[in-house]
Short mmCIF file of N, CA and C in Angstrom, two decimals:
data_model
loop_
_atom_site.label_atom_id
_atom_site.label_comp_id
_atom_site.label_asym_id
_atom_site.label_seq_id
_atom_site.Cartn_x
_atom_site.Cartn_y
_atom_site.Cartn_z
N UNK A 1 0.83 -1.18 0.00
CA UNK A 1 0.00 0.00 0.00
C UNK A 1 0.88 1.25 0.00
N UNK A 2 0.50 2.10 -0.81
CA UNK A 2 1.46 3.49 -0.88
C UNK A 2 0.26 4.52 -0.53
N UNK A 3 0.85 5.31 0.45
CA UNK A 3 0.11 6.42 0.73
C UNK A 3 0.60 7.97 0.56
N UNK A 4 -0.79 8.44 -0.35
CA UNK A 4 -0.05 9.90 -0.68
C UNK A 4 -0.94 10.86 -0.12
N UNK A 5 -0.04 11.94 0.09
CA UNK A 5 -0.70 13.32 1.02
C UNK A 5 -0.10 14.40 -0.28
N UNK A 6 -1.16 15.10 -0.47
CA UNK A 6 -1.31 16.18 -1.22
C UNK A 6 -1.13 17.54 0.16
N UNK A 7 -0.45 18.48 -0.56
CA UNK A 7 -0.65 19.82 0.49
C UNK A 7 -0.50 20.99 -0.81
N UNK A 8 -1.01 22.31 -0.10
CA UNK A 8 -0.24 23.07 -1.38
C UNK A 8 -1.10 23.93 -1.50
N UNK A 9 -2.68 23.70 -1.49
CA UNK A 9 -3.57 23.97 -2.51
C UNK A 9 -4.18 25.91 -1.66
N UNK A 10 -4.94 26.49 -2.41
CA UNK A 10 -5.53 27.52 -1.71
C UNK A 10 -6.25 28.36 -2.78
N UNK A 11 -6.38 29.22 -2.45
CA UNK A 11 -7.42 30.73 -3.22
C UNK A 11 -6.15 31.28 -3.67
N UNK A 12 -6.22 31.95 -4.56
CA UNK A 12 -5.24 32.83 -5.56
C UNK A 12 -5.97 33.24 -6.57
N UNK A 13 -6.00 34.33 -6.69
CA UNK A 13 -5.94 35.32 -8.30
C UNK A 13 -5.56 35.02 -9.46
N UNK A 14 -6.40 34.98 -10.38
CA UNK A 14 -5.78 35.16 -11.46
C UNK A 14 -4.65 35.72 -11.86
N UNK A 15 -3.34 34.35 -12.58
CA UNK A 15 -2.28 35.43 -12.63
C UNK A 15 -1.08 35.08 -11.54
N UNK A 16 -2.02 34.28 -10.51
CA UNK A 16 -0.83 33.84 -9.67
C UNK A 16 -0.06 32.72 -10.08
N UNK A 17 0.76 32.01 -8.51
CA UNK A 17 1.25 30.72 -8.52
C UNK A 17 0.83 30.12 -7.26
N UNK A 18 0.87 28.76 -7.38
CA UNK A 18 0.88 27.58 -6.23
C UNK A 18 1.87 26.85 -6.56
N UNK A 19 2.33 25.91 -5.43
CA UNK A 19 3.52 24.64 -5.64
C UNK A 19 2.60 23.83 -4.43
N UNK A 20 2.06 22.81 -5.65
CA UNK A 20 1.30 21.54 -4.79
C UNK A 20 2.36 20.88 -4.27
N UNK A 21 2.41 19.98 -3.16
CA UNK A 21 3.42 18.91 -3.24
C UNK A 21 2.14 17.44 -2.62
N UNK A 22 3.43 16.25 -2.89
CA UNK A 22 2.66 15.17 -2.77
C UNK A 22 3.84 14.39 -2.21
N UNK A 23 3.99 14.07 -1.16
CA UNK A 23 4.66 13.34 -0.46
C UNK A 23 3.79 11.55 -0.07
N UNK A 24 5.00 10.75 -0.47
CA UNK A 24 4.16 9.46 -0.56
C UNK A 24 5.64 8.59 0.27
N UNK A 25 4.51 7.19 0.80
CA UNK A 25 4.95 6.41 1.46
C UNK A 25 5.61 5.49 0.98
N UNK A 26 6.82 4.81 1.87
CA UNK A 26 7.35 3.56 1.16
C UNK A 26 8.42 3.38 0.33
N UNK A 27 9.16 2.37 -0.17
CA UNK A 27 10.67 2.75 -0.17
C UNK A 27 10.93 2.63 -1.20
N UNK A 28 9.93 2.92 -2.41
CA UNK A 28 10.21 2.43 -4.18
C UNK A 28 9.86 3.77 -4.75
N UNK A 29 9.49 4.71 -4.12
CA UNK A 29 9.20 5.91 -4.57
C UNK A 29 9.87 6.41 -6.12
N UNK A 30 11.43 6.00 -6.29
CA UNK A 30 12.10 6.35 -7.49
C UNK A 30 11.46 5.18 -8.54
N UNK A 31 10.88 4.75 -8.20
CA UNK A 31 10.17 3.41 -9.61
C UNK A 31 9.04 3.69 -10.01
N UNK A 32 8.24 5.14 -8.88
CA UNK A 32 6.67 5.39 -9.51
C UNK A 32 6.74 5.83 -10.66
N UNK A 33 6.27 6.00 -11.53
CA UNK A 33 5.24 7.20 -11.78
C UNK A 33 4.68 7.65 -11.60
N UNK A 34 4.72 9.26 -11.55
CA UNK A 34 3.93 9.84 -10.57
C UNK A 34 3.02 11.13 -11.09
N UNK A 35 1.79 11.56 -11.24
CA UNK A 35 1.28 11.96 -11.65
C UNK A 35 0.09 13.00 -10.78
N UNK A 36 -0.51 13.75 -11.76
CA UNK A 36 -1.19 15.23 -10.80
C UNK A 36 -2.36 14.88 -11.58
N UNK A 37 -3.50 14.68 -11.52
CA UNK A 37 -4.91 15.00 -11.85
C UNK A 37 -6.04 16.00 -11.06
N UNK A 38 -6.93 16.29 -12.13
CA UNK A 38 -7.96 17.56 -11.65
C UNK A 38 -8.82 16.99 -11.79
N UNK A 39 -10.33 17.41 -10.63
CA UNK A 39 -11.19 16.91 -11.03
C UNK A 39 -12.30 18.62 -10.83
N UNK A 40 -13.26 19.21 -11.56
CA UNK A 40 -13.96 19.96 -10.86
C UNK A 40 -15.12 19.68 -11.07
N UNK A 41 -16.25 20.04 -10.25
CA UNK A 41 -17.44 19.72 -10.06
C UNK A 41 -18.23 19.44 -11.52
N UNK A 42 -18.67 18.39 -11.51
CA UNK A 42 -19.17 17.78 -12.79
C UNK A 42 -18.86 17.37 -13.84
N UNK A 43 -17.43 17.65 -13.76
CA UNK A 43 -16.31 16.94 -14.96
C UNK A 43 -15.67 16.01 -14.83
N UNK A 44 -15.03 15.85 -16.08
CA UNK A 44 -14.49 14.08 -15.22
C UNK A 44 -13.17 14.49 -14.69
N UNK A 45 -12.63 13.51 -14.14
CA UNK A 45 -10.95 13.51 -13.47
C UNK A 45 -10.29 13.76 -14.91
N UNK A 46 -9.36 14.78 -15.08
CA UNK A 46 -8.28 14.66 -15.49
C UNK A 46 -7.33 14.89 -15.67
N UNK A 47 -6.15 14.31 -16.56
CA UNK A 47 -5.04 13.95 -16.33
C UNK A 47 -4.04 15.77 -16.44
N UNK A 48 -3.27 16.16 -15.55
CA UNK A 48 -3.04 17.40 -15.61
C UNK A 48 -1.27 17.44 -15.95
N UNK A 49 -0.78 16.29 -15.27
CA UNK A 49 1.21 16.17 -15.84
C UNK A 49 1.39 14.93 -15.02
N UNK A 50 2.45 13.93 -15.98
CA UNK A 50 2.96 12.81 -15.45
C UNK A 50 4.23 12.80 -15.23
N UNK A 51 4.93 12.35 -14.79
CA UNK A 51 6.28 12.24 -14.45
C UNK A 51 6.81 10.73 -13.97
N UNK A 52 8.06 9.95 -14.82
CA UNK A 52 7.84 8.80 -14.62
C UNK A 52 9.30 8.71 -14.45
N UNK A 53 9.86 7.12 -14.00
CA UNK A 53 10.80 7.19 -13.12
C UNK A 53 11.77 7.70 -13.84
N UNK A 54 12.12 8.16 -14.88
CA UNK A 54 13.36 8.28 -15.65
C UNK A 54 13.41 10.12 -15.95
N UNK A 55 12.30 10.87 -15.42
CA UNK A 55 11.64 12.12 -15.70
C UNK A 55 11.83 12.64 -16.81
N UNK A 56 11.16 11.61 -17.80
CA UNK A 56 10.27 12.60 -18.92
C UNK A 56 9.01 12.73 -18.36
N UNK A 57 8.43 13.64 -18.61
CA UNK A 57 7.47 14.59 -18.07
C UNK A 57 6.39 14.79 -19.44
N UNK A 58 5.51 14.93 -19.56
CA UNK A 58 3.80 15.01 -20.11
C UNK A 58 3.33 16.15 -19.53
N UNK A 59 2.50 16.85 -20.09
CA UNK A 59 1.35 17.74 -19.68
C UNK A 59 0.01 17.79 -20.51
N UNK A 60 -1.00 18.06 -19.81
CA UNK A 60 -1.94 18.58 -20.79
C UNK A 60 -1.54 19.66 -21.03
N UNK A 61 -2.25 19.61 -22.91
CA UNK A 61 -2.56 21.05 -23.88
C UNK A 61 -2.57 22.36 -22.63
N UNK A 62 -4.19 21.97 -22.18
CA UNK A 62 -4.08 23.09 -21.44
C UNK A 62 -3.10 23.97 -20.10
N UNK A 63 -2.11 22.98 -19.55
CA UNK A 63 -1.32 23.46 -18.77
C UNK A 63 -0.02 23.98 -19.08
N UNK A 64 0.69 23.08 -20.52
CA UNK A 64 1.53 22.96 -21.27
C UNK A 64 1.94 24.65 -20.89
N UNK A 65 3.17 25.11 -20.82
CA UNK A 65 3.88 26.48 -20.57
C UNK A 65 3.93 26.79 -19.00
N UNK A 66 2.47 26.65 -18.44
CA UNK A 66 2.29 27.09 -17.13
C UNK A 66 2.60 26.33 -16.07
N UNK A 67 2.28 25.07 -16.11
CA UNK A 67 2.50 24.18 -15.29
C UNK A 67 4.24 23.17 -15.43
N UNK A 68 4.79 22.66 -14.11
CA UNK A 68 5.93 22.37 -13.91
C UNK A 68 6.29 20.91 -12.82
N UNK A 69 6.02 20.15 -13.46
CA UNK A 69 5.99 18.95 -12.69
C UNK A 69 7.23 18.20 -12.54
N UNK A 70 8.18 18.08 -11.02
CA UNK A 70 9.12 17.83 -10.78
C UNK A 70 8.98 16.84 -9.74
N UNK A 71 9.89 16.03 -9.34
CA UNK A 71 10.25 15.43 -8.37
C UNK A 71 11.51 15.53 -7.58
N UNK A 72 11.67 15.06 -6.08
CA UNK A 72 12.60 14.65 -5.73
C UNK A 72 12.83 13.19 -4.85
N UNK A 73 13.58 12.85 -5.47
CA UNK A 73 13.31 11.04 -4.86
C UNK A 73 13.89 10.80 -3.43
N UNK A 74 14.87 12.24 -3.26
CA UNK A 74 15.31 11.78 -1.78
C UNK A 74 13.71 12.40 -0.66
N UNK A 75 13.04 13.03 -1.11
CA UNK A 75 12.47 13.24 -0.23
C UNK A 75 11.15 12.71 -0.60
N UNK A 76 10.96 11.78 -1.26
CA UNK A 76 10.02 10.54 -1.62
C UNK A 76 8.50 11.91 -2.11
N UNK A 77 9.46 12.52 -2.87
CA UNK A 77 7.97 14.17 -3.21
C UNK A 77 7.68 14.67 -4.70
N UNK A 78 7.08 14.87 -5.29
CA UNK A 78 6.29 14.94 -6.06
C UNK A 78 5.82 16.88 -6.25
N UNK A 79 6.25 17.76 -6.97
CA UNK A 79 5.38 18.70 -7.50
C UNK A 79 5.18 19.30 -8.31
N UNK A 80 3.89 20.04 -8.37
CA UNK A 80 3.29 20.41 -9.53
C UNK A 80 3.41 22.26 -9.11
N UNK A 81 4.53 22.63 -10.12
CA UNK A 81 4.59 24.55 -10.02
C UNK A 81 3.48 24.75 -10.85
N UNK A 82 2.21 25.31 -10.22
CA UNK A 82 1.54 26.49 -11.47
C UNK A 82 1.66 27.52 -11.22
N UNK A 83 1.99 28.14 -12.36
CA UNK A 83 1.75 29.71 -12.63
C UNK A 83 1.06 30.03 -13.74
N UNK A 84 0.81 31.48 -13.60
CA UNK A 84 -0.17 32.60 -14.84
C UNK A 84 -1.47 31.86 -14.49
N UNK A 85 -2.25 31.28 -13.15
CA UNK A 85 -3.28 30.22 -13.02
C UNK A 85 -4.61 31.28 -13.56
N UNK A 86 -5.93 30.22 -14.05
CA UNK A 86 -6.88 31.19 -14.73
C UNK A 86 -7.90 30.09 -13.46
N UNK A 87 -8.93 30.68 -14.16
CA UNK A 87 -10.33 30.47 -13.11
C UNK A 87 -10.62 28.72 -12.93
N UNK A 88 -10.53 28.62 -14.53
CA UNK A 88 -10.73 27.18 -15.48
C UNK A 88 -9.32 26.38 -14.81
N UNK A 89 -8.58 26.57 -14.19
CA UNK A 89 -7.99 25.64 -13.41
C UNK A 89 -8.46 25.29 -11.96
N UNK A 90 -9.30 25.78 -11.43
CA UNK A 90 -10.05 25.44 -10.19
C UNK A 90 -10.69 24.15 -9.93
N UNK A 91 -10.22 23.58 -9.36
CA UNK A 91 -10.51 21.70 -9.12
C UNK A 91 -9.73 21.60 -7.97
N UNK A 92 -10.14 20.31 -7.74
CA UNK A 92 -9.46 19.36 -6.72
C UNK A 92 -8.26 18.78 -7.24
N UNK A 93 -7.27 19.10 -7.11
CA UNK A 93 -6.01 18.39 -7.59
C UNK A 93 -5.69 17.02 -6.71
N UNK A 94 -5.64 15.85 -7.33
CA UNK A 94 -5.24 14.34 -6.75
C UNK A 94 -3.69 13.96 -7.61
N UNK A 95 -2.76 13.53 -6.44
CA UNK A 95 -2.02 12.98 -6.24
C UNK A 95 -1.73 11.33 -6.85
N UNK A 96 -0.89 10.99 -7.99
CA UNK A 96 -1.32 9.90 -8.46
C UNK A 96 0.19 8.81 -8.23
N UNK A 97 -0.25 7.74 -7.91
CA UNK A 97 1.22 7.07 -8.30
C UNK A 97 1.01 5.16 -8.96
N UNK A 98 1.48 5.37 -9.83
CA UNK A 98 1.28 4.13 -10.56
C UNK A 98 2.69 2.84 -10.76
N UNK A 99 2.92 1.90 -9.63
CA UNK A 99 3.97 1.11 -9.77
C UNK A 99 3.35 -0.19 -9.21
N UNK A 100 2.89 -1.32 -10.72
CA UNK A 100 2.46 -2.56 -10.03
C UNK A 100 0.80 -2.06 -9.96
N UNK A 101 0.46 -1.40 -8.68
CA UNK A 101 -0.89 -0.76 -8.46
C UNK A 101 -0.82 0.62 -8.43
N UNK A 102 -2.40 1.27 -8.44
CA UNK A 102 -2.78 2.77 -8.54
C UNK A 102 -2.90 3.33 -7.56
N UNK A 103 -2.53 4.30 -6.77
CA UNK A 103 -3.03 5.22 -5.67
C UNK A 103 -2.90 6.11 -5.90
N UNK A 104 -3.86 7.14 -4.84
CA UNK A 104 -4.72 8.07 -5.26
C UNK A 104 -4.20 8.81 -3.83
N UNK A 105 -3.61 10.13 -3.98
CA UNK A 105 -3.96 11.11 -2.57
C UNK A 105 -5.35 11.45 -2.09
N UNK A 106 -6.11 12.20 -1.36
CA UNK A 106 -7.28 12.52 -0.97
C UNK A 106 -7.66 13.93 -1.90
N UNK A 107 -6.55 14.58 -1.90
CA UNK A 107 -7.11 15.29 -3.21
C UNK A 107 -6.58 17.17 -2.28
N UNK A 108 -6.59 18.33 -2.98
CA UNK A 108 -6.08 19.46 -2.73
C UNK A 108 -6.89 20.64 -3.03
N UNK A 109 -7.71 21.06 -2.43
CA UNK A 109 -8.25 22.36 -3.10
C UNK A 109 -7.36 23.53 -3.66
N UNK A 110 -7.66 23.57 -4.66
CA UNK A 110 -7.15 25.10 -5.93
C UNK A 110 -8.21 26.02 -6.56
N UNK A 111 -8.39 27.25 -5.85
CA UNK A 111 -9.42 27.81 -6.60
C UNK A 111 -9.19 29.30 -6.70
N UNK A 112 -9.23 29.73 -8.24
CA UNK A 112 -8.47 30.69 -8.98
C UNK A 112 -9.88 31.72 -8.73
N UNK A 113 -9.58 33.02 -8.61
CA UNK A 113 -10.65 33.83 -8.36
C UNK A 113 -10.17 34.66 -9.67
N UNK A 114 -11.76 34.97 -10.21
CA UNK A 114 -11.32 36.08 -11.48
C UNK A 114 -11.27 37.78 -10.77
#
């Protein structure tokens, strides 16, 4: 079982930045892949930047420039830099890690005020 804790999240302006982090359990952390998803009210979950053990890195279209998904393996952590954030990024950001099996953090509130 791997357990992840999301922190990070808050109210910000249009225009700002956040640095989610995701700190996860357990001693294979450099073998995840590790990944950031959004979900906001009535849409489906999705996929927002991946990062896999070798760090090539993915983004969605829409984050592509703004968003910055890094790791560090000594501190078994995981994050996602946004900046220039717009309204339309406001969701629950979840914490993802995929090695063998899927887990899921509890999830991060982000909500961009126009």
């Amino acid at each position: 079982q791997v357990q992840l804790v999301e922190s990070g999240g808050g109210l910000v302006q249009a225009g700002g930045s956040l640095r989610l982090s995701c700190v996860a359990s357990g001693s294979f952390f450099r073998f995840y892949a590790m990944g950031w998803y959004r979900q906001a009210p009535g849409n489906q979950r999705e996929l927002v930047a991946i990062i896999i053990s070798g760090g090539d890195t993915n983004y969605a279209d829409s984050v592509k420039g703004r968003f910055t998904i890094s790791r560090d393996n000594a501190k078994n952590t995981v994050y996602l830099q946004m900046n220039s954030l717009k309204p339309e990024d406001t969701a629950v950001y979840y914490c993802n890690a995929k090695f063998s099996g899927e887990f899921w953090g509890q999830g991060t509130q982000v909500t961009v005020s126009s």
